[in-house]
Amino acid sequence: MAKPLIVLGSVNADLYVEIPRLPQPGETLPGTGAAVRPGGKGANQAAAAARLGGSVRFAGRIGRDPFAAPLRQALAGAGVELGLLQEVDGPTGQALILLQQGGENSIVLVAGANHAWDGLDRALAEALPGAGCLLLQREVPEAVNLLAASAAHAAGVPVVLDAGGADAPLAPELLRRLAVLSPNETELARLTGLPTGSDAQVLAAARALQAQGVGTVLVKLGARGCLLVPREGEPLPQPSFRVQVVDTTGAGDCFTGAWTLAMMEGQEAGARLRFACAAAALCVQGLGALPSMPTRAAVEAFLKGHP
Ligand code: RIB
């Protein structure tokens, strides 16, 4: 049996408010819709990889409140194994998502249970050495990411970190343990202190991360696509697919989950990037983060239609 992908990260109730534009300070603006949808960067990435056919275990923290059951249901419904998801006292993580017409969003995050970690659980520590890959983001405490990355790295398990979820610099000890770091261009600029306005600048910033010990850098460039910068060899760009955007929330998570699964499957570099961009192109066409993660069949049909 294939070794599972372990995704350690956040699970959030995404509290959506649809608005025509962001309000000014002191302004009251009529919204055009509201809904609660499942999300959280960890949950989204786990669901993305599972819906695409991966064997996925999710390690996280969820509160004791009315959000918990539907979130569990959404993850399990996507095919994610939840034995490493622990319930804790207090509220589940919540994200207030202001979704503007055209799909752009602004997010306010309340970490809640996602920050209720006290070291690595025994079950997680025991599971990590048997994983095919460990996938992290930055919506849980950095110390937990470092503990998990160290355990995985020591066991020869590749560690992928999506840089989304926190603005602080990354600890050098964590950087050294990453087989893959995936920032968007804003995160890349913040992490390196370098400009990322042009392709040449993006490449130079990615190389700066590699000088600190990171293996591959996979830069998400939004509507421009992505750039894979391997430690050795030439960088590989992939333009994004042009589609009608409804909601960009979770598109980066979809990309990272899909790319990581494709890496575990041994897809070659160019195919991996196309697979991940296709998954993200499908994701942005639906409302909600986790509910918009596409199936394998949908991605394969999309790729056939976009040779
Ligand atoms: O990356 C998108 C996610 O960020 C949302 O689902 C929200 O929960 C926030 O964590």
Short mmCIF file of C-alpha atoms and ligand atoms in Angstrom, two decimals:
data_model
loop_
_atom_site.label_atom_id
_atom_site.label_comp_id
_atom_site.label_asym_id
_atom_site.label_seq_id
_atom_site.Cartn_x
_atom_site.Cartn_y
_atom_site.Cartn_z
CA MET A 1 0.00 0.00 0.00
CA ALA A 2 1.24 3.54 -0.83
CA LYS A 3 2.59 5.52 2.11
CA PRO A 4 0.13 8.26 3.12
CA LEU A 5 0.56 12.00 2.84
CA ILE A 6 0.31 13.53 6.31
CA VAL A 7 -1.01 17.09 6.27
CA LEU A 8 -0.48 18.92 9.56
CA GLY A 9 -2.33 22.21 9.77
CA SER A 10 -5.39 24.30 10.42
CA VAL A 11 -9.06 23.63 10.00
CA ASN A 12 -11.37 26.65 10.01
CA ALA A 13 -14.99 27.58 9.67
CA ASP A 14 -14.87 30.12 6.83
CA LEU A 15 -17.48 32.79 7.53
CA TYR A 16 -18.16 34.27 4.12
CA VAL A 17 -19.62 37.69 3.46
CA GLU A 18 -20.04 38.64 -0.19
CA ILE A 19 -19.56 42.35 -0.90
CA PRO A 20 -19.28 44.56 -3.98
CA ARG A 21 -16.09 46.19 -2.62
CA LEU A 22 -14.25 46.64 0.68
CA PRO A 23 -15.95 49.16 3.04
CA GLN A 24 -14.21 52.41 4.02
CA PRO A 25 -13.51 52.97 7.75
CA GLY A 26 -16.82 53.90 9.40
CA GLU A 27 -18.89 52.93 6.36
CA THR A 28 -21.81 50.46 6.42
CA LEU A 29 -21.99 48.46 3.23
CA PRO A 30 -24.83 46.13 2.17
CA GLY A 31 -23.56 42.58 1.63
CA THR A 32 -24.93 40.44 -1.18
CA GLY A 33 -24.65 37.05 0.54
CA ALA A 34 -23.34 35.18 3.57
CA ALA A 35 -22.51 31.54 4.28
CA VAL A 36 -20.36 29.31 6.49
CA ARG A 37 -18.08 27.00 4.51
CA PRO A 38 -15.32 24.56 5.50
CA GLY A 39 -11.75 25.77 5.13
CA GLY A 40 -8.39 26.30 6.80
CA LYS A 41 -5.14 25.92 4.89
CA GLY A 42 -4.35 22.49 6.32
CA ALA A 43 -7.84 21.10 5.78
CA ASN A 44 -7.99 22.55 2.27
CA GLN A 45 -4.68 21.01 1.25
CA ALA A 46 -5.60 17.65 2.76
CA ALA A 47 -8.96 17.67 0.97
CA ALA A 48 -7.33 18.69 -2.32
CA ALA A 49 -4.89 15.78 -2.28
CA ALA A 50 -7.55 13.30 -1.12
CA ARG A 51 -10.12 14.31 -3.74
CA LEU A 52 -7.41 13.85 -6.35
CA GLY A 53 -7.00 10.24 -5.21
CA GLY A 54 -4.25 10.46 -2.57
CA SER A 55 -4.15 8.53 0.68
CA VAL A 56 -4.22 11.44 3.14
CA ARG A 57 -4.16 11.75 6.94
CA PHE A 58 -4.93 15.12 8.55
CA ALA A 59 -3.32 16.13 11.85
CA GLY A 60 -4.88 19.15 13.53
CA ARG A 61 -6.94 20.62 16.34
CA ILE A 62 -10.66 21.30 16.31
CA GLY A 63 -12.78 22.93 19.03
CA ARG A 64 -15.85 21.74 20.91
CA ASP A 65 -18.49 23.87 19.21
CA PRO A 66 -21.16 23.65 16.50
CA PHE A 67 -18.54 24.15 13.74
CA ALA A 68 -16.69 20.94 14.56
CA ALA A 69 -19.11 18.30 13.23
CA PRO A 70 -19.67 19.83 9.76
CA LEU A 71 -15.92 20.40 9.38
CA ARG A 72 -15.17 16.79 10.24
CA GLN A 73 -17.88 15.73 7.81
CA ALA A 74 -16.43 17.85 5.00
CA LEU A 75 -12.94 16.42 5.49
CA ALA A 76 -14.14 12.84 5.77
CA GLY A 77 -16.39 13.36 2.74
CA ALA A 78 -13.34 14.40 0.72
CA GLY A 79 -11.69 11.11 1.73
CA VAL A 80 -9.32 12.41 4.41
CA GLU A 81 -8.45 10.10 7.34
CA LEU A 82 -9.05 11.90 10.66
CA GLY A 83 -7.39 9.69 13.29
CA LEU A 84 -4.79 12.44 14.00
CA LEU A 85 -7.35 15.25 14.40
CA GLN A 86 -7.81 16.05 18.09
CA GLU A 87 -10.72 17.81 19.74
CA VAL A 88 -9.77 20.49 22.30
CA ASP A 89 -11.67 22.85 24.60
CA GLY A 90 -12.59 26.22 23.14
CA PRO A 91 -13.62 27.46 19.74
CA THR A 92 -12.67 26.00 16.36
CA GLY A 93 -10.56 28.25 14.11
CA GLN A 94 -12.58 30.81 12.21
CA ALA A 95 -11.82 32.91 9.14
CA LEU A 96 -13.94 35.90 8.22
CA ILE A 97 -13.73 36.05 4.44
CA LEU A 98 -14.78 39.22 2.65
CA LEU A 99 -15.35 38.03 -0.90
CA GLN A 100 -15.53 40.76 -3.51
CA GLN A 101 -17.13 40.49 -6.92
CA GLY A 102 -14.50 39.07 -9.27
CA GLY A 103 -13.27 36.54 -6.72
CA GLU A 104 -10.71 38.57 -4.76
CA ASN A 105 -10.82 38.09 -0.98
CA SER A 106 -9.67 39.66 2.29
CA ILE A 107 -9.40 37.37 5.31
CA VAL A 108 -9.38 37.93 9.07
CA LEU A 109 -8.25 34.84 10.94
CA VAL A 110 -8.99 33.79 14.53
CA ALA A 111 -6.75 30.80 15.24
CA GLY A 112 -8.80 29.25 18.07
CA ALA A 113 -8.11 25.52 18.40
CA ASN A 114 -5.43 25.62 15.70
CA HIS A 115 -3.05 27.08 18.27
CA ALA A 116 -3.94 24.62 21.06
CA TRP A 117 -0.85 22.43 20.63
CA ASP A 118 1.43 21.23 23.37
CA GLY A 119 4.20 19.46 21.49
CA LEU A 120 3.59 16.59 19.06
CA ASP A 121 0.99 13.98 20.00
CA ARG A 122 2.35 10.50 20.41
CA ALA A 123 0.18 9.16 17.57
CA LEU A 124 1.47 11.82 15.19
CA ALA A 125 5.10 11.26 16.23
CA GLU A 126 4.63 7.54 15.60
CA ALA A 127 2.92 8.08 12.24
CA LEU A 128 5.44 10.52 10.73
CA PRO A 129 8.26 8.06 9.94
CA GLY A 130 5.81 5.94 7.90
CA ALA A 131 4.53 8.86 5.80
CA GLY A 132 5.31 9.33 2.11
CA CYS A 133 5.49 13.08 2.67
CA LEU A 134 4.68 15.70 5.34
CA LEU A 135 2.83 18.81 4.16
CA LEU A 136 2.77 21.92 6.38
CA GLN A 137 1.45 25.48 6.25
CA ARG A 138 1.74 28.34 8.78
CA GLU A 139 -1.62 28.45 10.60
CA VAL A 140 -0.41 26.30 13.52
CA PRO A 141 2.41 27.32 15.92
CA GLU A 142 5.81 27.37 14.24
CA ALA A 143 7.21 25.24 17.08
CA VAL A 144 4.84 22.41 16.10
CA ASN A 145 5.85 22.67 12.46
CA LEU A 146 9.49 22.52 13.52
CA LEU A 147 8.95 19.44 15.71
CA ALA A 148 7.06 17.63 12.96
CA ALA A 149 9.51 18.65 10.25
CA SER A 150 12.44 17.48 12.39
CA ALA A 151 10.83 14.09 13.05
CA ALA A 152 9.96 13.62 9.37
CA HIS A 153 13.35 14.81 8.13
CA ALA A 154 15.18 12.50 10.55
CA ALA A 155 13.18 9.57 9.14
CA GLY A 156 13.95 10.53 5.53
CA VAL A 157 10.39 11.73 4.86
CA PRO A 158 10.29 14.77 2.52
CA VAL A 159 8.80 17.90 4.07
CA VAL A 160 6.83 20.44 2.00
CA LEU A 161 5.92 23.80 3.54
CA ASP A 162 3.35 26.13 2.03
CA ALA A 163 4.43 29.57 3.27
CA GLY A 164 0.86 30.85 3.62
CA GLY A 165 -0.70 31.65 7.00
CA ALA A 166 1.86 33.79 8.88
CA ASP A 167 4.05 36.78 8.10
CA ALA A 168 6.95 36.20 10.47
CA PRO A 169 10.35 35.06 9.15
CA LEU A 170 10.89 31.29 9.02
CA ALA A 171 13.30 29.78 11.55
CA PRO A 172 16.60 28.73 9.92
CA GLU A 173 16.26 25.26 11.57
CA LEU A 174 12.94 24.83 9.77
CA LEU A 175 14.24 26.08 6.41
CA ARG A 176 17.06 23.53 6.52
CA ARG A 177 14.56 20.67 6.84
CA LEU A 178 12.42 21.59 3.85
CA ALA A 179 12.58 19.55 0.67
CA VAL A 180 10.14 22.05 -0.86
CA LEU A 181 9.04 25.56 0.15
CA SER A 182 6.08 27.06 -1.69
CA PRO A 183 5.48 30.80 -1.20
CA ASN A 184 3.47 33.17 -3.33
CA GLU A 185 5.38 36.19 -4.60
CA THR A 186 4.35 38.39 -1.65
CA GLU A 187 5.41 35.75 0.87
CA LEU A 188 8.65 35.24 -1.05
CA ALA A 189 9.41 38.96 -0.80
CA ARG A 190 8.65 39.00 2.93
CA LEU A 191 10.70 35.87 3.64
CA THR A 192 13.78 37.11 1.80
CA GLY A 193 13.51 40.90 2.07
CA LEU A 194 14.07 40.95 -1.70
CA PRO A 195 11.88 42.41 -4.47
CA THR A 196 9.78 39.94 -6.49
CA GLY A 197 8.31 42.26 -9.14
CA SER A 198 9.90 40.55 -12.16
CA ASP A 199 10.67 36.95 -13.11
CA ALA A 200 14.40 37.57 -12.63
CA GLN A 201 13.75 38.96 -9.13
CA VAL A 202 11.53 35.98 -8.24
CA LEU A 203 14.32 33.64 -9.31
CA ALA A 204 16.96 35.54 -7.32
CA ALA A 205 14.76 35.47 -4.20
CA ALA A 206 14.15 31.72 -4.62
CA ARG A 207 17.91 31.16 -4.92
CA ALA A 208 18.39 33.17 -1.70
CA LEU A 209 16.11 30.70 0.13
CA GLN A 210 18.07 27.81 -1.33
CA ALA A 211 21.28 29.36 -0.01
CA GLN A 212 19.69 28.95 3.45
CA GLY A 213 19.17 25.21 2.95
CA VAL A 214 15.76 24.87 1.25
CA GLY A 215 15.61 22.24 -1.51
CA THR A 216 13.12 23.13 -4.23
CA VAL A 217 11.27 26.47 -4.24
CA LEU A 218 7.86 26.43 -5.89
CA VAL A 219 6.60 29.99 -6.38
CA LYS A 220 2.89 30.66 -6.91
CA LEU A 221 2.42 33.68 -9.14
CA GLY A 222 -1.39 33.94 -9.09
CA ALA A 223 -2.87 34.67 -12.51
CA ARG A 224 0.65 34.43 -14.00
CA GLY A 225 0.99 30.77 -13.03
CA CYS A 226 3.99 29.41 -11.14
CA LEU A 227 7.74 28.92 -11.25
CA LEU A 228 9.50 25.76 -10.08
CA VAL A 229 13.08 26.44 -8.99
CA PRO A 230 14.94 23.17 -8.38
CA ARG A 231 18.15 23.30 -6.38
CA GLU A 232 20.03 22.14 -9.41
CA GLY A 233 19.08 22.72 -13.01
CA GLU A 234 16.95 25.23 -14.83
CA PRO A 235 13.80 26.89 -13.40
CA LEU A 236 10.56 25.70 -14.97
CA PRO A 237 7.66 28.13 -15.50
CA GLN A 238 4.01 27.14 -16.00
CA PRO A 239 1.43 29.73 -17.08
CA SER A 240 -1.98 29.54 -15.43
CA PHE A 241 -5.10 28.48 -17.34
CA ARG A 242 -7.55 31.28 -18.17
CA VAL A 243 -10.92 30.61 -16.54
CA GLN A 244 -13.89 32.54 -15.12
CA VAL A 245 -12.97 33.31 -11.48
CA VAL A 246 -15.72 33.12 -8.84
CA ASP A 247 -13.69 32.78 -5.63
CA THR A 248 -9.90 32.61 -5.29
CA THR A 249 -10.10 31.38 -1.65
CA GLY A 250 -8.20 28.11 -1.31
CA ALA A 251 -6.75 28.17 -4.85
CA GLY A 252 -3.20 28.26 -3.51
CA ASP A 253 -4.02 25.40 -1.14
CA CYS A 254 -5.47 23.42 -4.02
CA PHE A 255 -2.30 24.04 -6.03
CA THR A 256 0.02 22.94 -3.21
CA GLY A 257 -2.05 19.84 -2.34
CA ALA A 258 -2.25 18.77 -5.98
CA TRP A 259 1.44 19.42 -6.67
CA THR A 260 2.51 17.49 -3.57
CA LEU A 261 0.37 14.52 -4.54
CA ALA A 262 1.76 14.60 -8.09
CA MET A 263 5.29 14.63 -6.64
CA MET A 264 4.48 11.59 -4.48
CA GLU A 265 3.09 9.84 -7.56
CA GLY A 266 6.38 10.46 -9.38
CA GLN A 267 4.87 12.61 -12.14
CA GLU A 268 7.60 14.40 -14.09
CA ALA A 269 8.22 18.06 -13.28
CA GLY A 270 6.28 19.65 -16.16
CA ALA A 271 3.29 17.33 -15.72
CA ARG A 272 3.18 18.07 -12.00
CA LEU A 273 2.95 21.80 -12.62
CA ARG A 274 0.22 21.43 -15.24
CA PHE A 275 -1.72 19.08 -12.95
CA ALA A 276 -1.55 21.56 -10.06
CA CYS A 277 -2.44 24.59 -12.23
CA ALA A 278 -5.39 22.68 -13.70
CA ALA A 279 -6.64 21.77 -10.21
CA ALA A 280 -6.35 25.42 -9.11
CA ALA A 281 -8.14 26.60 -12.27
CA LEU A 282 -11.08 24.37 -11.36
CA CYS A 283 -10.99 25.44 -7.71
CA VAL A 284 -11.42 29.17 -8.46
CA GLN A 285 -14.61 28.47 -10.42
CA GLY A 286 -16.58 27.45 -7.31
CA LEU A 287 -17.57 29.17 -4.06
CA GLY A 288 -15.73 28.12 -0.91
CA ALA A 289 -12.27 26.72 -0.32
CA LEU A 290 -12.63 23.08 0.70
CA PRO A 291 -15.90 22.52 -1.21
CA SER A 292 -14.22 23.63 -4.46
CA MET A 293 -11.40 21.09 -4.45
CA PRO A 294 -11.76 19.18 -7.72
CA THR A 295 -11.85 15.42 -8.31
CA ARG A 296 -9.20 13.55 -10.27
CA ALA A 297 -11.66 12.96 -13.10
CA ALA A 298 -12.42 16.69 -13.34
CA VAL A 299 -8.71 17.59 -13.50
CA GLU A 300 -7.97 14.95 -16.12
CA ALA A 301 -10.92 16.07 -18.25
CA PHE A 302 -9.76 19.71 -17.91
CA LEU A 303 -6.22 18.80 -18.99
CA LYS A 304 -7.55 16.90 -22.01
CA GLY A 305 -9.46 20.01 -23.03
CA HIS A 306 -6.35 22.21 -22.59
CA PRO A 307 -3.54 20.31 -24.36
O1 RIB B 1 -6.08 29.60 2.10
C1 RIB B 1 -7.44 29.81 2.30
C2 RIB B 1 -7.79 29.61 3.73
O2 RIB B 1 -7.17 30.60 4.48
C3 RIB B 1 -9.26 29.75 4.04
O3 RIB B 1 -9.96 28.55 3.89
C4 RIB B 1 -9.26 30.31 5.45
O4 RIB B 1 -9.68 29.39 6.39
C5 RIB B 1 -7.83 30.75 5.72
O5 RIB B 1 -7.21 29.94 6.59
#
